[in-house]
XYZ file of N, CA, C and O in Angstrom:
472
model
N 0.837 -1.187 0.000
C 0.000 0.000 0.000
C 0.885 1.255 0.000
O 1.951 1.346 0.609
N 0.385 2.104 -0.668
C 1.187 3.579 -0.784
C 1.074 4.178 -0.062
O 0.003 4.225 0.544
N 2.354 5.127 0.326
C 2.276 5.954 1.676
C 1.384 7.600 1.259
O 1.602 8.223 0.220
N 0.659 7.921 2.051
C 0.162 9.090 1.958
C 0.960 10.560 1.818
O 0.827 11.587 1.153
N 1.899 10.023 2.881
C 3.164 11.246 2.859
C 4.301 10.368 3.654
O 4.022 9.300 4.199
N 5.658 10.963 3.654
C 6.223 10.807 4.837
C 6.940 11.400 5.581
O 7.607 12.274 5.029
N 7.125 11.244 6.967
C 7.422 11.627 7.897
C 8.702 12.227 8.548
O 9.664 11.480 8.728
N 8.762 13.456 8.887
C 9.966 14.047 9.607
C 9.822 14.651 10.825
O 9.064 15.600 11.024
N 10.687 14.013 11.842
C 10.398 14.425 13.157
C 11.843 14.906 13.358
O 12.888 14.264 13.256
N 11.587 16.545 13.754
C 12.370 17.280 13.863
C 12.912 17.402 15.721
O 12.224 16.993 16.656
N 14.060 17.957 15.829
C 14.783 17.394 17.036
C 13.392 17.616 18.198
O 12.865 16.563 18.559
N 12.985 18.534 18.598
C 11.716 18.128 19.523
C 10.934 17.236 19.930
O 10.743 16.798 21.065
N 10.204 16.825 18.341
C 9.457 15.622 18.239
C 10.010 14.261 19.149
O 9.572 13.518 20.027
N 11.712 14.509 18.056
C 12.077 12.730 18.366
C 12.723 12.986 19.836
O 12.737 11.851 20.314
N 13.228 13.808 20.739
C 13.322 14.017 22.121
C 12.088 13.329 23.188
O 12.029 12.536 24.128
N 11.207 14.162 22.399
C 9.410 13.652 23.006
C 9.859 12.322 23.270
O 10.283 11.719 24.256
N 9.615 12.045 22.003
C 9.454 9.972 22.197
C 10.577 9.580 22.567
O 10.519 9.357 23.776
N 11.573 9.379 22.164
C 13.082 9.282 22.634
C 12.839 8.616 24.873
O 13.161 7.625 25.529
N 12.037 10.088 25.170
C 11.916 10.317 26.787
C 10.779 9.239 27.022
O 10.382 9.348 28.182
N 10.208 8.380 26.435
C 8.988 8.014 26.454
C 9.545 6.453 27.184
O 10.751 6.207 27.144
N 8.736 5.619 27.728
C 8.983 4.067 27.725
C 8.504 3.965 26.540
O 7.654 4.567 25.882
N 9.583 2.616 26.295
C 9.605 1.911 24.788
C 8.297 1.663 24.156
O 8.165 1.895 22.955
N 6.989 1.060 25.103
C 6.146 0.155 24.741
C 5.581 1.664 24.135
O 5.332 1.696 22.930
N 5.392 2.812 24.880
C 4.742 3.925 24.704
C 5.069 4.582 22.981
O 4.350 4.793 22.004
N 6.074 4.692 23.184
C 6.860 5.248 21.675
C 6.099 4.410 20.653
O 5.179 4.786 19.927
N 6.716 3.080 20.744
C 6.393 2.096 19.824
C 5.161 2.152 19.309
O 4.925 1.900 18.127
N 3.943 2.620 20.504
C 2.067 2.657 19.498
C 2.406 3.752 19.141
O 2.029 3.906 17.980
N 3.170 5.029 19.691
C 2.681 6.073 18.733
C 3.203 6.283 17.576
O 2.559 7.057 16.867
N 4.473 5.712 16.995
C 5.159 4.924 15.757
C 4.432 4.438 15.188
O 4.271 4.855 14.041
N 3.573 3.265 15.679
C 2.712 2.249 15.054
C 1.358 2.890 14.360
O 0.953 2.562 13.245
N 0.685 3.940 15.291
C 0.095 4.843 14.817
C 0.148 5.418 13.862
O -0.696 5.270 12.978
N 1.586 6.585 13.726
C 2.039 7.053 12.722
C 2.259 6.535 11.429
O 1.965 7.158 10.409
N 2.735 5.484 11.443
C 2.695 4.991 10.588
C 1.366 4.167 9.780
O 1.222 3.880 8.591
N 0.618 3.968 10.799
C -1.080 3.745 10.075
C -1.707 4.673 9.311
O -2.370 4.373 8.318
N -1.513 5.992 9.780
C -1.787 7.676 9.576
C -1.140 7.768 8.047
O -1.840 8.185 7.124
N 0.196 7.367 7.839
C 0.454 6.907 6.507
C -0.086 6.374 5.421
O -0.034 6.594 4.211
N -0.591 5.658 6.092
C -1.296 4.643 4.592
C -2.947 4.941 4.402
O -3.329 4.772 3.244
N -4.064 5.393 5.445
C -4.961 5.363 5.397
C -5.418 6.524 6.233
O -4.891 6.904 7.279
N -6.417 7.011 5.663
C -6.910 8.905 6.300
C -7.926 8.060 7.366
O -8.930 7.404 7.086
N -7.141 8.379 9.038
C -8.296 8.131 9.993
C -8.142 9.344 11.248
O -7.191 9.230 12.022
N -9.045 10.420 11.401
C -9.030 11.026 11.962
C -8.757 11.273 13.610
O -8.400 12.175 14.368
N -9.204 9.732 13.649
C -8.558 9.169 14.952
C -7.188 9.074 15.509
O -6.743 9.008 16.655
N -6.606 9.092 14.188
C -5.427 8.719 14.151
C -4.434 10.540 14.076
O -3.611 11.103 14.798
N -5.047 10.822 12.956
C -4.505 12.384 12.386
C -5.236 13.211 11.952
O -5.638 13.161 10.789
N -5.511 13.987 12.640
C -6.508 15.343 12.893
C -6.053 16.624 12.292
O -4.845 16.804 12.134
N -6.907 17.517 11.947
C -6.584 18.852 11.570
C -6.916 19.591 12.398
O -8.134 19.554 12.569
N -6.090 20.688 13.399
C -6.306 21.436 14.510
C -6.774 22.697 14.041
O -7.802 23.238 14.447
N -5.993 23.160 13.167
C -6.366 24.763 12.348
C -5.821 24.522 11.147
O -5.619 23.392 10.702
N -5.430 26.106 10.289
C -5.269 25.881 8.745
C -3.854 25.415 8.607
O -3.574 25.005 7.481
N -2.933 25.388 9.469
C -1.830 24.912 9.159
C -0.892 23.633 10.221
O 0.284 23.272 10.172
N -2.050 23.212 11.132
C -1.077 22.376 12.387
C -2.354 21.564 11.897
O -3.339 21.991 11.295
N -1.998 19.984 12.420
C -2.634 18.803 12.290
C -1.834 17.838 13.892
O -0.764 18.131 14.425
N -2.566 16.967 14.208
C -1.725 16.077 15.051
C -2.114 14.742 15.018
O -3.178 14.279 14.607
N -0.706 13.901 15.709
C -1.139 12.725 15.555
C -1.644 12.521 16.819
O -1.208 13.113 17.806
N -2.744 11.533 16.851
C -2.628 11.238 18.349
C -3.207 9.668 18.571
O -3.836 8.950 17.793
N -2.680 9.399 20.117
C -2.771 8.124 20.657
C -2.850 8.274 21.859
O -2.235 9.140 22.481
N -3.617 7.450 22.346
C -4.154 6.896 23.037
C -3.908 5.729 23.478
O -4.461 4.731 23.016
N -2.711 5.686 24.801
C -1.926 4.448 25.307
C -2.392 4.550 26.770
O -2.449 5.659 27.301
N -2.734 3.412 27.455
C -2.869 3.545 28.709
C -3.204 4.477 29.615
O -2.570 4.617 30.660
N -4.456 5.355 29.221
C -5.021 6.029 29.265
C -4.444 6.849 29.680
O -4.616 7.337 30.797
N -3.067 7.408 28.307
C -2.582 8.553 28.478
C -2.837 9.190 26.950
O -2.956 8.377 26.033
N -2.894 10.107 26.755
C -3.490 10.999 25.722
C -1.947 11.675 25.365
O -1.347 12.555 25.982
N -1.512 10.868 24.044
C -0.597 11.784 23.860
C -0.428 12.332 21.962
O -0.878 11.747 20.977
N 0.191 13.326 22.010
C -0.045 14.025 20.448
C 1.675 14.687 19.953
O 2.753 14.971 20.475
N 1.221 14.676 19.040
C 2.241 15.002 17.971
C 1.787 16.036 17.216
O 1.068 15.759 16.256
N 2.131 17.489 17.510
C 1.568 18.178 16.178
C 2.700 18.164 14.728
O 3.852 17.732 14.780
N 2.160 18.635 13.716
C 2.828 18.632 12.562
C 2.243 19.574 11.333
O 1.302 20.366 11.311
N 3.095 19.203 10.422
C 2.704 20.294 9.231
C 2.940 20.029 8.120
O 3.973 19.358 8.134
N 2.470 20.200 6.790
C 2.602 19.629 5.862
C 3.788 20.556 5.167
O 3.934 21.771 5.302
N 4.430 19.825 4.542
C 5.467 20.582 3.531
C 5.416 19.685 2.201
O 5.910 18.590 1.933
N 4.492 20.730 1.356
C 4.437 20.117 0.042
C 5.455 20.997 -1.301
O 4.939 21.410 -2.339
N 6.438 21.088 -1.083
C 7.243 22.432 -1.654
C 8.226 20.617 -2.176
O 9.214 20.878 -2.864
N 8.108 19.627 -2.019
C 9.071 18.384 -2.829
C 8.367 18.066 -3.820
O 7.192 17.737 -3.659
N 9.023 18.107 -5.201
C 8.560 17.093 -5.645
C 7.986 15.797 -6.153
O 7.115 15.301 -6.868
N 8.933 15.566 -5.407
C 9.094 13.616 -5.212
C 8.038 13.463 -3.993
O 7.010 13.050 -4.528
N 7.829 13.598 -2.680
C 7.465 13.068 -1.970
C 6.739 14.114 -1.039
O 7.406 15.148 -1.016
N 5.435 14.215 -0.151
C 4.566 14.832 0.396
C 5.328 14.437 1.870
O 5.588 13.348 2.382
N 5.568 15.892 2.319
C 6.250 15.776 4.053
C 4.953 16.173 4.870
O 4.182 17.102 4.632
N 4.896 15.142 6.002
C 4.610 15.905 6.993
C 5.612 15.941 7.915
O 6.478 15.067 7.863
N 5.662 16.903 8.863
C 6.929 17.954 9.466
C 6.159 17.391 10.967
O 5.020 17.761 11.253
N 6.970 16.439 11.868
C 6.139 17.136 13.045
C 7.429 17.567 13.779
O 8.607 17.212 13.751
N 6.526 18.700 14.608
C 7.485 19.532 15.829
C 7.707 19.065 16.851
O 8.842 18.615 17.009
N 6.790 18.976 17.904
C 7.121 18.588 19.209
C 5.806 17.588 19.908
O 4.691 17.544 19.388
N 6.105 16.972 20.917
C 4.928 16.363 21.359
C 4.849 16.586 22.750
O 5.735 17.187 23.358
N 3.679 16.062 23.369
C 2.844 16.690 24.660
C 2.335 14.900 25.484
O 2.305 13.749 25.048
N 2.066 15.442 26.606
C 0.425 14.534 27.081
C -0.488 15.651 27.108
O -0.299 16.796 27.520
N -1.628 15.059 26.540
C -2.600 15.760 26.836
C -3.665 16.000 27.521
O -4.506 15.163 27.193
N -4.039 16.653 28.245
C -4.231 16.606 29.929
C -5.840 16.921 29.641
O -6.741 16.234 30.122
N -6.008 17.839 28.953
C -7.276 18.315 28.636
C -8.044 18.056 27.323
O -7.551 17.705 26.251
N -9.612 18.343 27.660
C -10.077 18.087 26.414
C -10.228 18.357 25.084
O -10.791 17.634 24.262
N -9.394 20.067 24.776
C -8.594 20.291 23.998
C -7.111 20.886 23.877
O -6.550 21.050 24.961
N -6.519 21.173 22.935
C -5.358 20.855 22.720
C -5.177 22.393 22.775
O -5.728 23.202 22.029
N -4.201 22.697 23.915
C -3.700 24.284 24.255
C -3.666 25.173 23.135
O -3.354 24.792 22.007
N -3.969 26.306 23.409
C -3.453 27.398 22.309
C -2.032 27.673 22.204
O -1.456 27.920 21.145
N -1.595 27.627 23.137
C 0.098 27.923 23.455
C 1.024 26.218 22.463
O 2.167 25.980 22.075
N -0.087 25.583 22.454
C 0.749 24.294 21.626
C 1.220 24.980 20.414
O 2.242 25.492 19.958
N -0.428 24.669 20.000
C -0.484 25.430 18.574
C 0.301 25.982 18.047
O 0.961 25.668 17.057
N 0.313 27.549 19.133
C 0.984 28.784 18.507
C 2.861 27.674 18.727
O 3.688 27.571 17.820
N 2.954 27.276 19.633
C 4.540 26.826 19.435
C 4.769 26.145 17.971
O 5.867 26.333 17.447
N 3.736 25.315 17.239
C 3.771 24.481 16.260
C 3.862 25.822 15.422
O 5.025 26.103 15.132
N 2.965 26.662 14.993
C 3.062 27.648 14.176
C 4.749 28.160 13.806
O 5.346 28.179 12.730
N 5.169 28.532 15.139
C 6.845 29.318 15.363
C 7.556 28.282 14.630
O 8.097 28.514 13.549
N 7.569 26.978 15.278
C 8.598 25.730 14.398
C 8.555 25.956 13.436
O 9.610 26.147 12.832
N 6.915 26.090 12.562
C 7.124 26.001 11.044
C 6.891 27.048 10.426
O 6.410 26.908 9.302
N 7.134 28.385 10.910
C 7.674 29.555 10.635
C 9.367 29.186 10.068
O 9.739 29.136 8.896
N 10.090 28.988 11.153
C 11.390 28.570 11.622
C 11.979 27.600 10.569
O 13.089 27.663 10.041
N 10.859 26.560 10.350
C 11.460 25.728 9.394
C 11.290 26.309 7.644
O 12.201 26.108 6.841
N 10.458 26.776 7.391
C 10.037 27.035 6.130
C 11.481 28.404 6.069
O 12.384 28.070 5.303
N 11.676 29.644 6.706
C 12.661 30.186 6.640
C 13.716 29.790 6.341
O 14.307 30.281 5.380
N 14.380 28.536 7.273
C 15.557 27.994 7.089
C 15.599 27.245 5.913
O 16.732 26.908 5.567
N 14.560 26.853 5.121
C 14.585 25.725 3.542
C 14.764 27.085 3.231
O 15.922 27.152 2.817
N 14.291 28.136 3.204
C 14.086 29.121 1.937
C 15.660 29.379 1.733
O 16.053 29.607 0.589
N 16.447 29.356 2.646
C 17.859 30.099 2.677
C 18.681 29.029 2.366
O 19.724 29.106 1.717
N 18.122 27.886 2.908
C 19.015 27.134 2.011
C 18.863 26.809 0.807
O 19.899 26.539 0.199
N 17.587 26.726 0.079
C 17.314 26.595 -1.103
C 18.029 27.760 -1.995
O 18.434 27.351 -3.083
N 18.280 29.305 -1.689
C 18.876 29.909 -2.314
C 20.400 29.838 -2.383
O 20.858 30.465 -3.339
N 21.331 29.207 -1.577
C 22.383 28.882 -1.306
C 22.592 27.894 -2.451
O 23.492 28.134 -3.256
N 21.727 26.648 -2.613
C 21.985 26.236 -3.986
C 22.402 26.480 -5.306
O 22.383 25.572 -6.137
């Protein structure tokens, strides 16, 4: 089956999980990678016009991944994620958000400069 997009977890993200127990990391990997192949909202959500997250649901801990699409490749559809959370409440902070926004402020700047360096 074909992948939908794939995946870049930028130093935040992979810190997140990195800090995680193994078994924990591993569903939200397993997740992610489901989120790949097949559109389930359960899985990967759209928060506003430019942040989306993944999320899972392990041992009744609520945890998320926001991210962002970077369709500026030819070859291949990125999603970008930034950083991850538990999520404590029944929705997902504004202060997340806006941090996801800054990353991919941050990141889209830094391609642009390197793309002209080319």
């Amino acid at each position: 089956m074909d992948k939908l997009f794939e995946i870049l977890f930028l130093d935040e993200a992979f810190e997140f999980l990195s800090g995680l127990e193994r078994k924990h990391s591993e569903k939200i990997l397993y997740n992610i990678r489901k989120s790949q192949v097949e559109l389930d909202p359960e899985l990967f959500k759209k928060l506003s016009d430019d942040i989306w997250e993944f999320r899972t649901l392990y041992q009744g801990l609520q945890y998320r991944l926001l991210a962002f699409w970077d369709k500026s490749s030819t070859i291949d559809t990125l999603v970008v994620s930034t950083h991850g959370f538990v999520k404590k409440r029944s929705k997902v902070s504004d202060n997340e958000i806006q941090k996801a926004v800054n990353i991919r402020t941050k990141y889209f700047a830094v391609k642009q400069v390197k793309n002209k360096k080319k």
